[in-house]
Amino acid sequence: MYQAPTSDMLFVMKELAGLEEIANLPGGEDATPETVEAVLHEAAKLCGEVLEPLNAEGDRNPSRWENGNVHATPGFKAAFRQYVEGGWQGVQHPQEYEGQGLPKLVGTPCVEMLNAANLSFALCPLLTDGAIEALLTAGSEAQKQRFVPKLISGDWTGTMNLTEPQAGSDLAAVRTRAEPQGDGTYKVFGTKIFITWGEHDMAENIVHLVLARTPTAPEGVKGISLFIVPKFLVNEDGTLGARNDVHCVSIEHKLGIKASPTAVLQFGDHGGAIGQLIGEENRGLEYMFIMMNAARFAVGMQGVAVSDRAYQKALAYAKERVQSRPVDGSAKAAVSIIHHPDVRRMLATMRALTEAARALAYVAAGESDRAHGDPDEAARARHQARYEYLVPIVKGWSTELALEVTSLGVQVHGGMGFIEETGAAQLYRDARILPIYEGTTAIQANDLIGRKTLRDGGAAAKALLADIAQTVDALAAQRGAAFESMRKHLAAGKDALASAVDFVLAKTKSDPNAVFAGSVPYLKLAGIVLGGWQMARAMLASQRLMQEDPKFHGAKIATAQFYAQHVLPQAVALEAAIVSANGSEGVLALAEDQF
Amino acid sequence: MYQAPTSDMLFVMKELAGLEEIANLPGGEDATPETVEAVLHEAAKLCGEVLEPLNAEGDRNPSRWENGNVHATPGFKAAFRQYVEGGWQGVQHPQEYEGQGLPKLVGTPCVEMLNAANLSFALCPLLTDGAIEALLTAGSEAQKQRFVPKLISGDWTGTMNLTEPQAGSDLAAVRTRAEPQGDGTYKVFGTKIFITWGEHDMAENIVHLVLARTPTAPEGVKGISLFIVPKFLVNEDGTLGARNDVHCVSIEHKLGIKASPTAVLQFGDHGGAIGQLIGEENRGLEYMFIMMNAARFAVGMQGVAVSDRAYQKALAYAKERVQSRPVDGSAKAAVSIIHHPDVRRMLATMRALTEAARALAYVAAGESDRAHGDPDEAARARHQARYEYLVPIVKGWSTELALEVTSLGVQVHGGMGFIEETGAAQLYRDARILPIYEGTTAIQANDLIGRKTLRDGGAAAKALLADIAQTVDALAAQRGAAFESMRKHLAAGKDALASAVDFVLAKTKSDPNAVFAGSVPYLKLAGIVLGGWQMARAMLASQRLMQEDPKFHGAKIATAQFYAQHVLPQAVALEAAIVSANGSEGVLALAEDQF
């Protein structure tokens, strides 16, 4: 059974992400320690008891398409009612639209638990969050009033319609048309694919947010507008009207997240789907990007979540499965496999990566809260810049490491890991979408280079490096092998990251292929070093707090030491691939016909 | 469609593995250049045209259990007839038992093609090869005469029955009983699980080789004997007799290789399954180990094969899929994604790892041929030691890298990679069993440390390191950035490997947990460096042969350079995890209840 790691979550929130400071910001008042603990424990209960038991069922008995309708896995609809009636859809959203107005830092562990329990289920609230963010960002007050409370209540759910067959990573290629009707509405025509929870029977209406072009729009990404196209039209009084001309023509047969229907939506095959513009024409991509930071962050949390779930499952098996005597001769009989060093190594890798990715993501969430709530304008800008630098890393690195962690989860199970009934394989399959959707790792890495490193001349990256240097100094003041290991490897990691940042700053104009050939290695390098930095901060905090809970804090320090010794050294190898490799030479030396 | 990489295969066989020398050894006479090329091209034809088209079908329409019978995927039975009638089951086996008696080096590319085309199908011949090896190793002449020709003709197939529910990696825990009947036969009782192709309808009989204990056997691995238990008893004249008391009670529902039935076999539920002993009592594990080197090598080839298949599929998609303009501004319109640097990096990674793993495996196959055929006894022993050192690396490293390569294969496809119809996901699922069966990567790593590094005091490892040093010197004599990159990173890799070997030799007795905690990192480090060594040898050969085929040899050098810059630097990170980490401290610092 999934048990939310509330101890680690609260430790990270308090000691690394600054929960207390954030609770003292304007708007953070409700995030008292008591409230936060209560929220986490309630979320843990719902996720462990209601949503996790439906996870395997969703895999065996996926969403089913029938004559344009999609039937969710049995049990999902009732669980969704329980979820929204508990107020969980509104945790992070404003109270004026019926949300709970809690900081993102408090909403984040709830998102983690939800996804750890049931990734397929969680995608429906995740996409609805995205729709809410987009409406709050760019919608008119009337639009917000009409749609947001219904999305928070779960009477309706939301979707994001970006992708088309010819327009995946390349949104410039979007072709869906929106024709103004003269009455303020538009008629939308086109095909959208890969629409998560694009059709289902868990709510009475679905609010599709759709990227499309108006007749006068310029070509490329500057001619894309954002529209609300509800499944059922909404009357002035908020009641539902006619069925709109958007239909689910099929759903995909996928490797994983099978309970989550991935729809092909046809807009306007019967006269045109009625839509209304959000914000101004041709600014759709800009709105999407603001909202996408939130969605990308949430997908990064999916990586943390599925990693933790895989770790818990592997750990339970390793404690139970008895096989072979220990290599050190400490027992005459076979022992549970957790006593074998390589199983230890695998579990420690899973644990260390998951904890590091969690810490980095929560710290990023705290930066977002400060970016909104800090009374000082310059500080808000600083926090916003840091949050934005971290988002592609949280998304890209946490999801890539989820592949490694869920794969190790299978491996710990041995032959049983390959048998579907065990459940380890489902996590391996489910996780495989994470580095793809909401922008592939390469798209995140392009964002990290272009918008997040180059645009400010490396300022956000260098501010982080300066903070890491301070942590390296603090480690040097501690005694013991664990701190010395971390100091040494974090310092080397920091230098490797600094070298990669300098390479990006120096070369992107003169040799863009060289820099972009190292884009994903740069993103991974940044994730490993920034995750290591959080593990270093965690071990310093645990050293200070040791007396309070020696078992927890001792484990934290040992896990950080493992991270320093097994994960951080990879930073230097990645730096070699980016910088010493002289960039594009190796990658681009082959002509297309030599492949 | 799968196209066997015959150019690279022949290059590796001739320039790296010494085909010409091997053809000059006693027994190698048939391996003339013309014969070898003809064999490869015929195998390529069968695999590409007949077996590969059945691969997706096997996934959609797996083997099916019904009342104890297993029906193979439609089309498999006819394809199997075509395979065995072409003589492919006997390529590497002795002519005196109706085989073709070709060197292992020539059989190896055939094995690669077969597995690249259809991993599930290939498992049936692979297990039959294992049974043939076991019979040739330890069977009586009468047993060999009775069973081997029928296995080579494909009238019968073979299985290996090791695993039981409580005995996976730990064969000491085998409980299946064999009771002597006084007439030279035994009655076998027990349950075996995970028996690949343990029941099916592609052949008229199945020859199960079964590990079991006689009543007087000592406990542990020294009390295990090996038995032949055919599905149908075999009369003196070789015709089939009564149905034996071995029954398939179910098959597993697996993550991948779905067309390959994974059987639970029940022996002796109706009075006892009649079996005959192979070799001497209580020496079963020893025979299995001799044979297992062959099976483990073959699974390593499966890793190479599925990697190549994933590379070919991703490459085809990358050349076809048009998306986004190039980052260097070299085109105004969207281009095929192979022009994007990160897609290049992924394809180059897939290609470089696959080529390195292929080269290392073929070189190992050549060592096996020399170990059998070299007229000099000391040379035979030397080659045997090298082959045995390489087997766990070929098995462990090639299969672990297959996970990375098939995952990159999904990633190159973007969202389409997650859709089952595309086929990339099947390779990702199929590959996941490879680092598990025939001994997990940890089991390979234990073998590498215990039997292959410690037992000879590091002699085989150090002989390899000395050869690598010679290659480093040869690289230094060449000009140009590619050679300089390889020289630098191979030298660093060699030092890292030497340091790991020294650590293993120095510490295994005093701190076994420390050494075994680094066992899999040591195996991966050895794989990366030895694979890099082969890429270095390849680039030296290509430099020499450049005029013959500038496109092929230029690609070989560029791929080697990429390997040097992107893969070899990981060796240093692994060495840090093994050695600088001071071993067990990080991995074993956590108490069981702290996990």
mmCIF file of N, CA, C and O in Angstrom, chain B residues 455-507:
data_model
loop_
_atom_site.group_PDB
_atom_site.id
_atom_site.type_symbol
_atom_site.label_atom_id
_atom_site.label_comp_id
_atom_site.label_asym_id
_atom_site.label_seq_id
_atom_site.Cartn_x
_atom_site.Cartn_y
_atom_site.Cartn_z
ATOM 1 N N ARG B 455 39.574 -15.199 -8.614
ATOM 2 C CA ARG B 455 40.092 -16.566 -8.668
ATOM 3 C C ARG B 455 41.475 -16.645 -9.308
ATOM 4 O O ARG B 455 42.307 -17.429 -8.896
ATOM 5 N N ASP B 456 41.717 -15.817 -10.329
ATOM 6 C CA ASP B 456 43.042 -15.840 -10.971
ATOM 7 C C ASP B 456 43.901 -14.661 -10.519
ATOM 8 O O ASP B 456 44.869 -14.295 -11.194
ATOM 9 N N GLY B 457 43.523 -14.065 -9.399
ATOM 10 C CA GLY B 457 44.315 -12.944 -8.884
ATOM 11 C C GLY B 457 44.360 -11.751 -9.826
ATOM 12 O O GLY B 457 45.308 -10.967 -9.825
ATOM 13 N N GLY B 458 43.306 -11.600 -10.630
ATOM 14 C CA GLY B 458 43.238 -10.447 -11.525
ATOM 15 C C GLY B 458 44.021 -10.626 -12.813
ATOM 16 O O GLY B 458 44.169 -9.668 -13.588
ATOM 17 N N ALA B 459 44.503 -11.856 -13.075
ATOM 18 C CA ALA B 459 45.362 -12.055 -14.260
ATOM 19 C C ALA B 459 44.634 -11.723 -15.563
ATOM 20 O O ALA B 459 45.181 -10.999 -16.411
ATOM 21 N N ALA B 460 43.411 -12.231 -15.737
ATOM 22 C CA ALA B 460 42.688 -11.971 -16.993
ATOM 23 C C ALA B 460 42.413 -10.482 -17.140
ATOM 24 O O ALA B 460 42.542 -9.897 -18.224
ATOM 25 N N ALA B 461 42.013 -9.845 -16.035
ATOM 26 C CA ALA B 461 41.722 -8.409 -16.084
ATOM 27 C C ALA B 461 42.976 -7.625 -16.453
ATOM 28 O O ALA B 461 42.928 -6.707 -17.287
ATOM 29 N N LYS B 462 44.088 -7.989 -15.852
ATOM 30 C CA LYS B 462 45.311 -7.220 -16.108
ATOM 31 C C LYS B 462 45.863 -7.448 -17.518
ATOM 32 O O LYS B 462 46.459 -6.545 -18.106
ATOM 33 N N ALA B 463 45.637 -8.645 -18.036
ATOM 34 C CA ALA B 463 46.048 -8.887 -19.424
ATOM 35 C C ALA B 463 45.253 -7.975 -20.371
ATOM 36 O O ALA B 463 45.807 -7.418 -21.324
ATOM 37 N N LEU B 464 43.973 -7.813 -20.082
ATOM 38 C CA LEU B 464 43.159 -6.896 -20.890
ATOM 39 C C LEU B 464 43.662 -5.460 -20.750
ATOM 40 O O LEU B 464 43.775 -4.725 -21.742
ATOM 41 N N LEU B 465 43.966 -5.054 -19.535
ATOM 42 C CA LEU B 465 44.441 -3.678 -19.311
ATOM 43 C C LEU B 465 45.744 -3.427 -20.078
ATOM 44 O O LEU B 465 45.940 -2.335 -20.631
ATOM 45 N N ALA B 466 46.603 -4.439 -20.133
ATOM 46 C CA ALA B 466 47.861 -4.274 -20.873
ATOM 47 C C ALA B 466 47.577 -4.100 -22.365
ATOM 48 O O ALA B 466 48.211 -3.274 -23.037
ATOM 49 N N ASP B 467 46.614 -4.850 -22.867
ATOM 50 C CA ASP B 467 46.262 -4.696 -24.285
ATOM 51 C C ASP B 467 45.658 -3.327 -24.560
ATOM 52 O O ASP B 467 45.892 -2.729 -25.614
ATOM 53 N N ILE B 468 44.835 -2.839 -23.625
ATOM 54 C CA ILE B 468 44.244 -1.506 -23.809
ATOM 55 C C ILE B 468 45.351 -0.456 -23.846
ATOM 56 O O ILE B 468 45.324 0.478 -24.652
ATOM 57 N N ALA B 469 46.345 -0.627 -22.986
ATOM 58 C CA ALA B 469 47.457 0.342 -22.962
ATOM 59 C C ALA B 469 48.153 0.403 -24.318
ATOM 60 O O ALA B 469 48.521 1.482 -24.794
ATOM 61 N N GLN B 470 48.292 -0.753 -24.967
ATOM 62 C CA GLN B 470 48.894 -0.755 -26.317
ATOM 63 C C GLN B 470 48.039 0.027 -27.307
ATOM 64 O O GLN B 470 48.548 0.744 -28.158
ATOM 65 N N THR B 471 46.732 -0.140 -27.194
ATOM 66 C CA THR B 471 45.844 0.611 -28.085
ATOM 67 C C THR B 471 45.940 2.112 -27.815
ATOM 68 O O THR B 471 45.925 2.930 -28.744
ATOM 69 N N VAL B 472 46.054 2.482 -26.533
ATOM 70 C CA VAL B 472 46.224 3.904 -26.204
ATOM 71 C C VAL B 472 47.482 4.444 -26.886
ATOM 72 O O VAL B 472 47.462 5.542 -27.470
ATOM 73 N N ASP B 473 48.547 3.672 -26.864
ATOM 74 C CA ASP B 473 49.780 4.094 -27.537
ATOM 75 C C ASP B 473 49.566 4.237 -29.046
ATOM 76 O O ASP B 473 50.049 5.190 -29.667
ATOM 77 N N ALA B 474 48.847 3.289 -29.610
ATOM 78 C CA ALA B 474 48.594 3.355 -31.061
ATOM 79 C C ALA B 474 47.765 4.586 -31.416
ATOM 80 O O ALA B 474 47.971 5.214 -32.458
ATOM 81 N N LEU B 475 46.831 4.948 -30.537
ATOM 82 C CA LEU B 475 46.033 6.154 -30.785
ATOM 83 C C LEU B 475 46.920 7.396 -30.760
ATOM 84 O O LEU B 475 46.716 8.339 -31.537
ATOM 85 N N ALA B 476 47.891 7.398 -29.859
ATOM 86 C CA ALA B 476 48.767 8.571 -29.712
ATOM 87 C C ALA B 476 49.566 8.825 -30.981
ATOM 88 O O ALA B 476 49.995 9.955 -31.250
ATOM 89 N N ALA B 477 49.767 7.774 -31.772
ATOM 90 C CA ALA B 477 50.549 7.928 -33.001
ATOM 91 C C ALA B 477 49.724 8.508 -34.153
ATOM 92 O O ALA B 477 50.259 8.809 -35.213
ATOM 93 N N GLN B 478 48.401 8.649 -33.917
ATOM 94 C CA GLN B 478 47.538 9.186 -34.966
ATOM 95 C C GLN B 478 47.324 10.688 -34.764
ATOM 96 O O GLN B 478 47.423 11.185 -33.652
ATOM 97 N N ARG B 479 46.952 11.356 -35.841
ATOM 98 C CA ARG B 479 46.674 12.786 -35.728
ATOM 99 C C ARG B 479 45.173 13.065 -35.761
ATOM 100 O O ARG B 479 44.408 12.265 -36.271
ATOM 101 N N GLY B 480 44.796 14.206 -35.251
ATOM 102 C CA GLY B 480 43.405 14.642 -35.375
ATOM 103 C C GLY B 480 42.641 14.550 -34.069
ATOM 104 O O GLY B 480 42.994 13.790 -33.161
ATOM 105 N N ALA B 481 41.578 15.373 -33.999
ATOM 106 C CA ALA B 481 40.815 15.519 -32.757
ATOM 107 C C ALA B 481 40.142 14.224 -32.343
ATOM 108 O O ALA B 481 40.032 13.924 -31.154
ATOM 109 N N ALA B 482 39.653 13.450 -33.313
ATOM 110 C CA ALA B 482 38.936 12.221 -32.972
ATOM 111 C C ALA B 482 39.857 11.257 -32.230
ATOM 112 O O ALA B 482 39.501 10.705 -31.187
ATOM 113 N N PHE B 483 41.064 11.090 -32.748
ATOM 114 C CA PHE B 483 42.001 10.160 -32.116
ATOM 115 C C PHE B 483 42.482 10.697 -30.770
ATOM 116 O O PHE B 483 42.669 9.944 -29.825
ATOM 117 N N GLU B 484 42.685 12.011 -30.707
ATOM 118 C CA GLU B 484 43.139 12.599 -29.456
ATOM 119 C C GLU B 484 42.059 12.456 -28.368
ATOM 120 O O GLU B 484 42.346 12.136 -27.215
ATOM 121 N N SER B 485 40.780 12.672 -28.741
ATOM 122 C CA SER B 485 39.680 12.463 -27.788
ATOM 123 C C SER B 485 39.678 11.034 -27.273
ATOM 124 O O SER B 485 39.568 10.791 -26.073
ATOM 125 N N MET B 486 39.774 10.103 -28.198
ATOM 126 C CA MET B 486 39.725 8.700 -27.802
ATOM 127 C C MET B 486 40.929 8.345 -26.924
ATOM 128 O O MET B 486 40.775 7.671 -25.905
ATOM 129 N N ARG B 487 42.101 8.828 -27.318
ATOM 130 C CA ARG B 487 43.291 8.523 -26.529
ATOM 131 C C ARG B 487 43.116 9.004 -25.083
ATOM 132 O O ARG B 487 43.327 8.261 -24.122
ATOM 133 N N LYS B 488 42.665 10.232 -24.956
ATOM 134 C CA LYS B 488 42.535 10.824 -23.627
ATOM 135 C C LYS B 488 41.513 10.063 -22.777
ATOM 136 O O LYS B 488 41.787 9.694 -21.632
ATOM 137 N N HIS B 489 40.319 9.840 -23.356
ATOM 138 C CA HIS B 489 39.255 9.237 -22.547
ATOM 139 C C HIS B 489 39.463 7.732 -22.348
ATOM 140 O O HIS B 489 39.073 7.194 -21.319
ATOM 141 N N LEU B 490 40.097 7.063 -23.321
ATOM 142 C CA LEU B 490 40.357 5.637 -23.124
ATOM 143 C C LEU B 490 41.447 5.440 -22.066
ATOM 144 O O LEU B 490 41.352 4.535 -21.232
ATOM 145 N N ALA B 491 42.446 6.320 -22.078
ATOM 146 C CA ALA B 491 43.499 6.230 -21.058
ATOM 147 C C ALA B 491 42.893 6.439 -19.666
ATOM 148 O O ALA B 491 43.201 5.693 -18.720
ATOM 149 N N ALA B 492 42.022 7.420 -19.547
ATOM 150 C CA ALA B 492 41.385 7.677 -18.243
ATOM 151 C C ALA B 492 40.491 6.504 -17.847
ATOM 152 O O ALA B 492 40.436 6.111 -16.674
ATOM 153 N N GLY B 493 39.822 5.936 -18.826
ATOM 154 C CA GLY B 493 38.958 4.789 -18.552
ATOM 155 C C GLY B 493 39.766 3.582 -18.111
ATOM 156 O O GLY B 493 39.388 2.868 -17.178
ATOM 157 N N LYS B 494 40.883 3.361 -18.777
ATOM 158 C CA LYS B 494 41.768 2.253 -18.409
ATOM 159 C C LYS B 494 42.250 2.409 -16.964
ATOM 160 O O LYS B 494 42.230 1.449 -16.183
ATOM 161 N N ASP B 495 42.647 3.615 -16.611
ATOM 162 C CA ASP B 495 43.101 3.841 -15.238
ATOM 163 C C ASP B 495 41.968 3.615 -14.242
ATOM 164 O O ASP B 495 42.182 3.080 -13.150
ATOM 165 N N ALA B 496 40.768 4.023 -14.627
ATOM 166 C CA ALA B 496 39.621 3.826 -13.735
ATOM 167 C C ALA B 496 39.350 2.337 -13.537
ATOM 168 O O ALA B 496 39.091 1.874 -12.418
ATOM 169 N N LEU B 497 39.425 1.596 -14.633
ATOM 170 C CA LEU B 497 39.186 0.153 -14.537
ATOM 171 C C LEU B 497 40.283 -0.526 -13.708
ATOM 172 O O LEU B 497 40.006 -1.384 -12.869
ATOM 173 N N ALA B 498 41.519 -0.106 -13.932
ATOM 174 C CA ALA B 498 42.630 -0.685 -13.168
ATOM 175 C C ALA B 498 42.433 -0.431 -11.676
ATOM 176 O O ALA B 498 42.656 -1.307 -10.833
ATOM 177 N N SER B 499 41.998 0.758 -11.363
ATOM 178 C CA SER B 499 41.769 1.113 -9.960
ATOM 179 C C SER B 499 40.656 0.251 -9.354
ATOM 180 O O SER B 499 40.764 -0.215 -8.212
ATOM 181 N N ALA B 500 39.598 0.006 -10.121
ATOM 182 C CA ALA B 500 38.495 -0.831 -9.629
ATOM 183 C C ALA B 500 38.958 -2.269 -9.431
ATOM 184 O O ALA B 500 38.611 -2.913 -8.438
ATOM 185 N N VAL B 501 39.768 -2.768 -10.381
ATOM 186 C CA VAL B 501 40.282 -4.138 -10.252
ATOM 187 C C VAL B 501 41.160 -4.251 -8.999
ATOM 188 O O VAL B 501 41.024 -5.197 -8.208
ATOM 189 N N ASP B 502 42.016 -3.273 -8.795
ATOM 190 C CA ASP B 502 42.867 -3.292 -7.599
ATOM 191 C C ASP B 502 42.019 -3.269 -6.324
ATOM 192 O O ASP B 502 42.336 -3.959 -5.348
ATOM 193 N N PHE B 503 40.966 -2.470 -6.358
ATOM 194 C CA PHE B 503 40.080 -2.380 -5.189
ATOM 195 C C PHE B 503 39.445 -3.738 -4.900
ATOM 196 O O PHE B 503 39.408 -4.194 -3.755
ATOM 197 N N VAL B 504 38.964 -4.383 -5.950
ATOM 198 C CA VAL B 504 38.349 -5.707 -5.783
ATOM 199 C C VAL B 504 39.359 -6.700 -5.214
ATOM 200 O O VAL B 504 39.070 -7.451 -4.275
ATOM 201 N N LEU B 505 40.555 -6.685 -5.787
ATOM 202 C CA LEU B 505 41.573 -7.640 -5.333
ATOM 203 C C LEU B 505 41.982 -7.375 -3.877
ATOM 204 O O LEU B 505 42.192 -8.299 -3.102
ATOM 205 N N ALA B 506 42.047 -6.111 -3.523
ATOM 206 C CA ALA B 506 42.551 -5.772 -2.188
ATOM 207 C C ALA B 506 41.505 -5.948 -1.101
ATOM 208 O O ALA B 506 41.828 -6.261 0.041
ATOM 209 N N LYS B 507 40.249 -5.742 -1.424
ATOM 210 C CA LYS B 507 39.248 -5.569 -0.368
ATOM 211 C C LYS B 507 38.239 -6.695 -0.211
ATOM 212 O O LYS B 507 37.478 -6.684 0.758
#
